[in-house]
Short mmCIF file of N, CA and C in Angstrom, two decimals:
data_model
loop_
_atom_site.label_atom_id
_atom_site.label_comp_id
_atom_site.label_asym_id
_atom_site.label_seq_id
_atom_site.Cartn_x
_atom_site.Cartn_y
_atom_site.Cartn_z
N MET A 10 0.82 -1.19 0.00
CA MET A 10 0.00 0.00 0.00
C MET A 10 0.86 1.26 0.00
N GLU A 11 2.01 1.20 0.70
CA GLU A 11 2.88 2.37 0.77
C GLU A 11 3.40 2.77 -0.60
N ILE A 12 3.71 1.75 -1.43
CA ILE A 12 4.21 2.06 -2.77
C ILE A 12 3.13 2.77 -3.59
N GLY A 13 1.89 2.31 -3.48
CA GLY A 13 0.78 2.97 -4.17
C GLY A 13 0.58 4.39 -3.69
N MET A 14 0.72 4.60 -2.38
CA MET A 14 0.58 5.96 -1.84
C MET A 14 1.72 6.85 -2.31
N MET A 15 2.93 6.28 -2.40
CA MET A 15 4.06 7.07 -2.90
C MET A 15 3.85 7.44 -4.37
N HIS A 16 3.34 6.50 -5.17
CA HIS A 16 3.04 6.81 -6.57
C HIS A 16 1.96 7.88 -6.68
N LEU A 17 0.92 7.77 -5.84
CA LEU A 17 -0.14 8.78 -5.85
C LEU A 17 0.41 10.14 -5.46
N HIS A 18 1.24 10.19 -4.42
CA HIS A 18 1.84 11.44 -3.97
C HIS A 18 2.71 12.04 -5.08
N ASN A 19 3.45 11.20 -5.77
CA ASN A 19 4.31 11.64 -6.86
C ASN A 19 3.46 12.15 -8.03
N PHE A 20 2.40 11.45 -8.37
CA PHE A 20 1.52 11.88 -9.46
C PHE A 20 0.85 13.21 -9.13
N LEU A 21 0.37 13.33 -7.89
CA LEU A 21 -0.31 14.56 -7.49
C LEU A 21 0.63 15.77 -7.49
N ARG A 22 1.93 15.52 -7.34
CA ARG A 22 2.91 16.61 -7.45
C ARG A 22 2.75 17.31 -8.79
N TRP A 23 2.62 16.52 -9.85
CA TRP A 23 2.50 17.10 -11.19
C TRP A 23 1.15 17.78 -11.38
N VAL A 24 0.10 17.22 -10.79
CA VAL A 24 -1.22 17.86 -10.86
C VAL A 24 -1.17 19.24 -10.22
N ILE A 25 -0.56 19.32 -9.04
CA ILE A 25 -0.46 20.62 -8.35
C ILE A 25 0.38 21.60 -9.17
N LEU A 26 1.52 21.15 -9.66
CA LEU A 26 2.39 22.06 -10.42
C LEU A 26 1.68 22.59 -11.66
N ILE A 27 0.95 21.74 -12.36
CA ILE A 27 0.25 22.18 -13.57
C ILE A 27 -0.89 23.14 -13.22
N LEU A 28 -1.71 22.77 -12.22
CA LEU A 28 -2.81 23.65 -11.82
C LEU A 28 -2.29 24.97 -11.27
N LEU A 29 -1.22 24.91 -10.52
CA LEU A 29 -0.64 26.13 -9.96
C LEU A 29 -0.08 27.02 -11.06
N LEU A 30 0.53 26.41 -12.06
CA LEU A 30 1.03 27.19 -13.20
C LEU A 30 -0.12 27.87 -13.93
N PHE A 31 -1.21 27.14 -14.15
CA PHE A 31 -2.39 27.75 -14.78
C PHE A 31 -2.97 28.87 -13.90
N SER A 32 -3.00 28.66 -12.59
CA SER A 32 -3.52 29.70 -11.68
C SER A 32 -2.65 30.94 -11.72
N ILE A 33 -1.33 30.76 -11.78
CA ILE A 33 -0.41 31.90 -11.85
C ILE A 33 -0.62 32.67 -13.16
N ILE A 34 -0.65 31.95 -14.26
CA ILE A 34 -0.82 32.60 -15.57
C ILE A 34 -2.18 33.29 -15.65
N SER A 35 -3.21 32.61 -15.19
CA SER A 35 -4.56 33.17 -15.25
C SER A 35 -4.67 34.44 -14.39
N SER A 36 -4.17 34.38 -13.17
CA SER A 36 -4.29 35.55 -12.30
C SER A 36 -3.42 36.71 -12.81
N TYR A 37 -2.25 36.40 -13.36
CA TYR A 37 -1.39 37.47 -13.90
C TYR A 37 -2.04 38.14 -15.11
N THR A 38 -2.52 37.35 -16.06
CA THR A 38 -3.12 37.95 -17.26
C THR A 38 -4.40 38.71 -16.92
N ALA A 39 -5.19 38.18 -15.98
CA ALA A 39 -6.41 38.88 -15.58
C ALA A 39 -6.08 40.18 -14.86
N TRP A 40 -5.07 40.15 -14.03
CA TRP A 40 -4.65 41.35 -13.30
C TRP A 40 -4.17 42.42 -14.28
N ARG A 41 -3.30 42.04 -15.22
CA ARG A 41 -2.72 43.01 -16.14
C ARG A 41 -3.75 43.52 -17.15
N SER A 42 -4.72 42.69 -17.52
CA SER A 42 -5.73 43.13 -18.50
C SER A 42 -6.96 43.72 -17.82
N LYS A 43 -6.97 43.73 -16.49
CA LYS A 43 -8.10 44.27 -15.70
C LYS A 43 -9.41 43.57 -16.03
N ARG A 44 -9.31 42.25 -16.24
CA ARG A 44 -10.47 41.43 -16.55
C ARG A 44 -11.28 41.20 -15.27
N PRO A 45 -12.61 41.14 -15.38
CA PRO A 45 -13.42 40.85 -14.19
C PRO A 45 -13.26 39.40 -13.73
N PHE A 46 -13.48 39.18 -12.46
CA PHE A 46 -13.36 37.85 -11.88
C PHE A 46 -14.50 36.98 -12.39
N LYS A 47 -14.16 35.76 -12.83
CA LYS A 47 -15.15 34.85 -13.41
C LYS A 47 -15.30 33.60 -12.56
N LYS A 48 -16.37 32.89 -12.84
CA LYS A 48 -16.59 31.61 -12.17
C LYS A 48 -15.48 30.62 -12.49
N SER A 49 -14.94 30.68 -13.71
CA SER A 49 -13.86 29.76 -14.10
C SER A 49 -12.60 30.02 -13.27
N ASP A 50 -12.36 31.27 -12.87
CA ASP A 50 -11.22 31.57 -12.00
C ASP A 50 -11.40 30.91 -10.64
N ARG A 51 -12.59 31.06 -10.10
CA ARG A 51 -12.89 30.45 -8.81
C ARG A 51 -12.73 28.92 -8.87
N ARG A 52 -13.19 28.33 -9.96
CA ARG A 52 -13.11 26.88 -10.12
C ARG A 52 -11.65 26.41 -10.24
N LEU A 53 -10.86 27.11 -11.04
CA LEU A 53 -9.44 26.76 -11.18
C LEU A 53 -8.72 26.85 -9.84
N TRP A 54 -8.97 27.92 -9.10
CA TRP A 54 -8.32 28.09 -7.81
C TRP A 54 -8.79 27.02 -6.82
N LEU A 55 -10.06 26.63 -6.91
CA LEU A 55 -10.58 25.58 -6.03
C LEU A 55 -9.91 24.24 -6.34
N PHE A 56 -9.80 23.88 -7.62
CA PHE A 56 -9.14 22.62 -7.99
C PHE A 56 -7.68 22.62 -7.55
N THR A 57 -7.01 23.76 -7.67
CA THR A 57 -5.63 23.86 -7.22
C THR A 57 -5.54 23.61 -5.72
N MET A 58 -6.42 24.23 -4.96
CA MET A 58 -6.40 24.07 -3.51
C MET A 58 -6.77 22.64 -3.10
N VAL A 59 -7.78 22.06 -3.72
CA VAL A 59 -8.21 20.70 -3.37
C VAL A 59 -7.10 19.70 -3.67
N SER A 60 -6.45 19.83 -4.82
CA SER A 60 -5.37 18.89 -5.14
C SER A 60 -4.21 19.05 -4.16
N ALA A 61 -3.95 20.27 -3.71
CA ALA A 61 -2.89 20.49 -2.72
C ALA A 61 -3.26 19.85 -1.39
N HIS A 62 -4.51 19.96 -0.98
CA HIS A 62 -4.92 19.38 0.30
C HIS A 62 -4.95 17.85 0.25
N ILE A 63 -5.35 17.29 -0.88
CA ILE A 63 -5.32 15.82 -1.01
C ILE A 63 -3.88 15.33 -0.96
N THR A 64 -2.99 16.03 -1.63
CA THR A 64 -1.59 15.66 -1.60
C THR A 64 -1.03 15.78 -0.19
N LEU A 65 -1.47 16.78 0.54
CA LEU A 65 -1.06 16.94 1.94
C LEU A 65 -1.48 15.73 2.77
N LEU A 66 -2.70 15.27 2.60
CA LEU A 66 -3.18 14.11 3.36
C LEU A 66 -2.39 12.85 3.02
N VAL A 67 -2.12 12.64 1.73
CA VAL A 67 -1.31 11.49 1.33
C VAL A 67 0.10 11.63 1.90
N GLY A 68 0.65 12.84 1.85
CA GLY A 68 1.98 13.08 2.39
C GLY A 68 2.06 12.85 3.89
N LEU A 69 1.01 13.24 4.62
CA LEU A 69 1.00 13.00 6.07
C LEU A 69 0.97 11.50 6.36
N TYR A 70 0.21 10.75 5.56
CA TYR A 70 0.21 9.30 5.72
C TYR A 70 1.62 8.75 5.52
N LEU A 71 2.28 9.19 4.45
CA LEU A 71 3.63 8.71 4.16
C LEU A 71 4.63 9.16 5.23
N LEU A 72 4.45 10.35 5.76
CA LEU A 72 5.34 10.85 6.81
C LEU A 72 5.26 9.98 8.06
N ILE A 73 4.08 9.49 8.36
CA ILE A 73 3.91 8.69 9.57
C ILE A 73 4.14 7.20 9.31
N TRP A 74 3.46 6.65 8.28
CA TRP A 74 3.48 5.20 8.06
C TRP A 74 4.21 4.76 6.79
N GLY A 75 4.79 5.67 6.05
CA GLY A 75 5.47 5.32 4.80
C GLY A 75 6.75 4.55 5.04
N PRO A 76 7.42 4.12 3.96
CA PRO A 76 8.65 3.34 4.09
C PRO A 76 9.73 4.02 4.92
N MET A 77 9.82 5.34 4.81
CA MET A 77 10.77 6.09 5.64
C MET A 77 10.02 6.96 6.65
N GLY A 78 8.81 6.52 7.01
CA GLY A 78 7.99 7.26 7.94
C GLY A 78 8.47 7.15 9.37
N ILE A 79 7.91 7.97 10.19
CA ILE A 79 8.29 8.04 11.60
C ILE A 79 8.08 6.71 12.31
N LYS A 80 7.00 6.01 12.00
CA LYS A 80 6.69 4.74 12.65
C LYS A 80 7.58 3.59 12.18
N ASN A 81 8.13 3.68 10.98
CA ASN A 81 8.88 2.56 10.39
C ASN A 81 10.39 2.78 10.36
N THR A 82 10.87 3.85 10.94
CA THR A 82 12.30 4.15 10.89
C THR A 82 12.84 4.30 12.31
N GLU A 83 13.93 3.60 12.55
CA GLU A 83 14.61 3.75 13.83
C GLU A 83 15.94 4.44 13.60
N LEU A 84 16.20 5.44 14.40
CA LEU A 84 17.48 6.12 14.31
C LEU A 84 18.54 5.30 15.03
N PRO A 85 19.74 5.25 14.47
CA PRO A 85 20.83 4.59 15.20
C PRO A 85 21.07 5.30 16.54
N ALA A 86 21.58 4.57 17.49
CA ALA A 86 21.83 5.13 18.82
C ALA A 86 22.75 6.34 18.72
N GLY A 87 22.34 7.41 19.36
CA GLY A 87 23.15 8.62 19.39
C GLY A 87 23.00 9.53 18.19
N GLU A 88 22.20 9.15 17.20
CA GLU A 88 22.02 9.98 16.00
C GLU A 88 20.72 10.76 16.12
N SER A 89 20.76 12.02 15.72
CA SER A 89 19.55 12.83 15.75
C SER A 89 19.03 13.01 14.32
N ILE A 90 17.81 13.45 14.22
CA ILE A 90 17.21 13.70 12.91
C ILE A 90 18.00 14.78 12.18
N MET A 91 18.42 15.78 12.90
CA MET A 91 19.11 16.89 12.27
C MET A 91 20.50 16.51 11.74
N SER A 92 21.09 15.46 12.26
CA SER A 92 22.40 15.05 11.76
C SER A 92 22.30 14.11 10.56
N ASN A 93 21.09 13.64 10.26
CA ASN A 93 20.88 12.75 9.11
C ASN A 93 20.22 13.57 8.00
N PRO A 94 20.94 13.88 6.92
CA PRO A 94 20.39 14.78 5.89
C PRO A 94 19.13 14.23 5.20
N VAL A 95 19.03 12.92 5.03
CA VAL A 95 17.86 12.35 4.37
C VAL A 95 16.63 12.50 5.25
N LEU A 96 16.75 12.12 6.52
CA LEU A 96 15.62 12.25 7.43
C LEU A 96 15.28 13.71 7.71
N ARG A 97 16.29 14.55 7.80
CA ARG A 97 16.03 15.98 8.02
C ARG A 97 15.19 16.53 6.88
N PHE A 98 15.51 16.13 5.63
CA PHE A 98 14.72 16.60 4.48
C PHE A 98 13.31 16.03 4.53
N LYS A 99 13.20 14.71 4.73
CA LYS A 99 11.89 14.04 4.65
C LYS A 99 10.99 14.33 5.85
N TRP A 100 11.55 14.54 7.02
CA TRP A 100 10.73 14.73 8.22
C TRP A 100 10.58 16.18 8.63
N ILE A 101 11.49 17.05 8.20
CA ILE A 101 11.45 18.44 8.66
C ILE A 101 11.22 19.40 7.49
N PHE A 102 12.22 19.50 6.61
CA PHE A 102 12.19 20.52 5.56
C PHE A 102 11.00 20.35 4.60
N HIS A 103 10.83 19.16 4.04
CA HIS A 103 9.76 18.94 3.07
C HIS A 103 8.36 19.18 3.66
N PRO A 104 8.02 18.57 4.81
CA PRO A 104 6.67 18.81 5.36
C PRO A 104 6.41 20.27 5.74
N ILE A 105 7.37 20.92 6.37
CA ILE A 105 7.15 22.32 6.77
C ILE A 105 7.00 23.22 5.54
N SER A 106 7.85 23.00 4.55
CA SER A 106 7.76 23.79 3.32
C SER A 106 6.42 23.58 2.62
N MET A 107 5.96 22.35 2.58
CA MET A 107 4.69 22.08 1.92
C MET A 107 3.50 22.64 2.70
N PHE A 108 3.57 22.62 4.03
CA PHE A 108 2.53 23.28 4.82
C PHE A 108 2.46 24.76 4.46
N ILE A 109 3.61 25.40 4.35
CA ILE A 109 3.65 26.82 4.00
C ILE A 109 3.07 27.03 2.60
N ALA A 110 3.47 26.20 1.64
CA ALA A 110 2.98 26.34 0.27
C ALA A 110 1.46 26.13 0.20
N ILE A 111 0.96 25.14 0.94
CA ILE A 111 -0.48 24.88 0.91
C ILE A 111 -1.25 26.01 1.59
N ALA A 112 -0.67 26.59 2.63
CA ALA A 112 -1.30 27.76 3.25
C ALA A 112 -1.36 28.92 2.26
N LEU A 113 -0.30 29.14 1.50
CA LEU A 113 -0.29 30.21 0.49
C LEU A 113 -1.34 29.95 -0.59
N ILE A 114 -1.45 28.70 -1.04
CA ILE A 114 -2.46 28.35 -2.04
C ILE A 114 -3.86 28.59 -1.48
N THR A 115 -4.07 28.22 -0.23
CA THR A 115 -5.38 28.41 0.41
C THR A 115 -5.70 29.90 0.54
N PHE A 116 -4.72 30.71 0.94
CA PHE A 116 -4.95 32.16 1.02
C PHE A 116 -5.28 32.73 -0.35
N GLY A 117 -4.57 32.27 -1.38
CA GLY A 117 -4.85 32.74 -2.74
C GLY A 117 -6.24 32.36 -3.20
N LYS A 118 -6.67 31.14 -2.88
CA LYS A 118 -8.01 30.69 -3.28
C LYS A 118 -9.08 31.48 -2.55
N ARG A 119 -8.85 31.79 -1.28
CA ARG A 119 -9.86 32.51 -0.49
C ARG A 119 -10.10 33.92 -1.02
N LEU A 120 -9.16 34.45 -1.79
CA LEU A 120 -9.36 35.78 -2.36
C LEU A 120 -10.51 35.80 -3.34
N GLY A 121 -10.88 34.64 -3.89
CA GLY A 121 -12.01 34.57 -4.80
C GLY A 121 -13.31 35.00 -4.15
N ARG A 122 -13.39 34.88 -2.83
CA ARG A 122 -14.58 35.28 -2.09
C ARG A 122 -14.47 36.69 -1.50
N ALA A 123 -13.27 37.23 -1.51
CA ALA A 123 -13.03 38.52 -0.86
C ALA A 123 -13.79 39.64 -1.56
N ALA A 124 -14.29 40.56 -0.76
CA ALA A 124 -15.03 41.70 -1.29
C ALA A 124 -14.04 42.84 -1.56
N ILE A 125 -13.13 42.59 -2.49
CA ILE A 125 -12.16 43.60 -2.89
C ILE A 125 -12.24 43.73 -4.41
N PRO A 126 -11.71 44.82 -4.95
CA PRO A 126 -11.75 44.98 -6.41
C PRO A 126 -11.05 43.81 -7.11
N ASP A 127 -11.54 43.46 -8.28
CA ASP A 127 -11.01 42.31 -9.01
C ASP A 127 -9.53 42.45 -9.32
N GLU A 128 -9.08 43.66 -9.64
CA GLU A 128 -7.67 43.86 -9.95
C GLU A 128 -6.79 43.51 -8.74
N ALA A 129 -7.19 43.94 -7.56
CA ALA A 129 -6.44 43.63 -6.34
C ALA A 129 -6.53 42.13 -6.02
N LYS A 130 -7.69 41.56 -6.29
CA LYS A 130 -7.89 40.13 -6.06
C LYS A 130 -6.91 39.31 -6.90
N PHE A 131 -6.81 39.63 -8.17
CA PHE A 131 -5.91 38.90 -9.06
C PHE A 131 -4.44 39.16 -8.72
N ARG A 132 -4.11 40.40 -8.36
CA ARG A 132 -2.73 40.72 -8.02
C ARG A 132 -2.28 39.95 -6.78
N LYS A 133 -3.11 39.95 -5.74
CA LYS A 133 -2.76 39.23 -4.52
C LYS A 133 -2.72 37.73 -4.75
N ALA A 134 -3.66 37.21 -5.52
CA ALA A 134 -3.66 35.78 -5.83
C ALA A 134 -2.41 35.41 -6.61
N PHE A 135 -2.02 36.25 -7.55
CA PHE A 135 -0.79 36.00 -8.31
C PHE A 135 0.41 35.88 -7.38
N VAL A 136 0.52 36.79 -6.43
CA VAL A 136 1.65 36.77 -5.50
C VAL A 136 1.62 35.51 -4.64
N TYR A 137 0.46 35.17 -4.09
CA TYR A 137 0.35 33.96 -3.26
C TYR A 137 0.69 32.70 -4.05
N PHE A 138 0.14 32.59 -5.25
CA PHE A 138 0.37 31.39 -6.07
C PHE A 138 1.83 31.31 -6.51
N LEU A 139 2.43 32.43 -6.85
CA LEU A 139 3.83 32.43 -7.27
C LEU A 139 4.74 32.03 -6.10
N LEU A 140 4.48 32.57 -4.92
CA LEU A 140 5.28 32.19 -3.75
C LEU A 140 5.11 30.70 -3.44
N ALA A 141 3.88 30.21 -3.54
CA ALA A 141 3.63 28.79 -3.30
C ALA A 141 4.40 27.93 -4.30
N MET A 142 4.42 28.33 -5.56
CA MET A 142 5.15 27.58 -6.59
C MET A 142 6.64 27.56 -6.27
N LEU A 143 7.19 28.67 -5.87
CA LEU A 143 8.61 28.73 -5.54
C LEU A 143 8.95 27.84 -4.35
N VAL A 144 8.10 27.85 -3.33
CA VAL A 144 8.33 27.01 -2.16
C VAL A 144 8.25 25.53 -2.54
N ILE A 145 7.25 25.18 -3.34
CA ILE A 145 7.10 23.78 -3.76
C ILE A 145 8.29 23.33 -4.59
N LEU A 146 8.71 24.16 -5.54
CA LEU A 146 9.85 23.78 -6.37
C LEU A 146 11.12 23.62 -5.54
N ALA A 147 11.27 24.41 -4.49
CA ALA A 147 12.45 24.29 -3.63
C ALA A 147 12.39 23.05 -2.75
N ALA A 148 11.19 22.58 -2.41
CA ALA A 148 11.04 21.50 -1.43
C ALA A 148 10.74 20.13 -2.05
N ILE A 149 10.61 20.06 -3.36
CA ILE A 149 10.37 18.76 -3.99
C ILE A 149 11.67 17.97 -4.01
N PRO A 150 11.61 16.68 -3.66
CA PRO A 150 12.82 15.86 -3.76
C PRO A 150 13.07 15.48 -5.22
N TRP A 151 13.85 16.26 -5.92
CA TRP A 151 14.05 16.06 -7.35
C TRP A 151 14.88 14.83 -7.66
N ASP A 152 15.51 14.24 -6.66
CA ASP A 152 16.28 13.02 -6.92
C ASP A 152 15.39 11.79 -6.97
N ALA A 153 14.13 11.94 -6.61
CA ALA A 153 13.17 10.83 -6.68
C ALA A 153 12.72 10.66 -8.13
N ALA A 154 11.96 9.60 -8.39
CA ALA A 154 11.44 9.35 -9.74
C ALA A 154 10.55 10.52 -10.16
N LEU A 155 10.71 10.96 -11.40
CA LEU A 155 9.91 12.08 -11.88
C LEU A 155 8.46 11.71 -12.10
N PHE A 156 8.21 10.45 -12.50
CA PHE A 156 6.86 9.99 -12.72
C PHE A 156 6.66 8.69 -11.97
N PRO A 157 5.43 8.41 -11.50
CA PRO A 157 5.18 7.17 -10.76
C PRO A 157 5.57 5.95 -11.59
N GLY A 158 6.27 5.01 -10.96
CA GLY A 158 6.67 3.78 -11.62
C GLY A 158 8.01 3.83 -12.30
N MET A 159 8.54 5.05 -12.50
CA MET A 159 9.87 5.16 -13.11
C MET A 159 10.94 4.96 -12.04
N PRO A 160 12.09 4.45 -12.43
CA PRO A 160 13.17 4.35 -11.45
C PRO A 160 13.69 5.74 -11.09
N ALA A 161 14.16 5.88 -9.85
CA ALA A 161 14.72 7.16 -9.42
C ALA A 161 16.01 7.44 -10.18
N SER A 162 16.29 8.71 -10.37
CA SER A 162 17.49 9.09 -11.13
C SER A 162 18.75 8.96 -10.32
#
C-alpha cells in the first residue's frame, strides 16, 4: 500500500504544479488586463487548492506510516534527525515547506470570495500562487522518480 501511496503522492505533485502554473498565468493575465473575476477563475483556484490538500493528506500518511515514515524508521543510537540529511529533508524541511505552500495556495483561493476589487484580487492571488510555486519547487525531492513507476534518477 505504501508504494501505491508514494506513486499517488508523486503523481499529485504534477497535478499541483500544472494547476498552480495555470492559476499563476490566469491571475497574472487577468490582473494586467483588468479582466473581471469569473466563475472559471474560482473553479481553477478551487481545484488547485483541493489537489494540494489531497496531496497533503497522502503526504501525512507517508510521513507517519510510509517506508521512511516516523513509525517505520529507527534512528541509530546517538544519532539525531538533524544530523541525518535524508531524514532531516523528509521529516522536517519537506513537510514544513509544503505546509507553507499549501497555506499560500489556500490564502490565494480565499481571495475569490473577498469583497475587494477584481484587480487587487488577481494581483494578490498571483503573489500567493507564485510564492507557493517557488516554495514547492524548492522542497520537492528532485532526486526521486519524476513519474510514478519510473526508477529514481
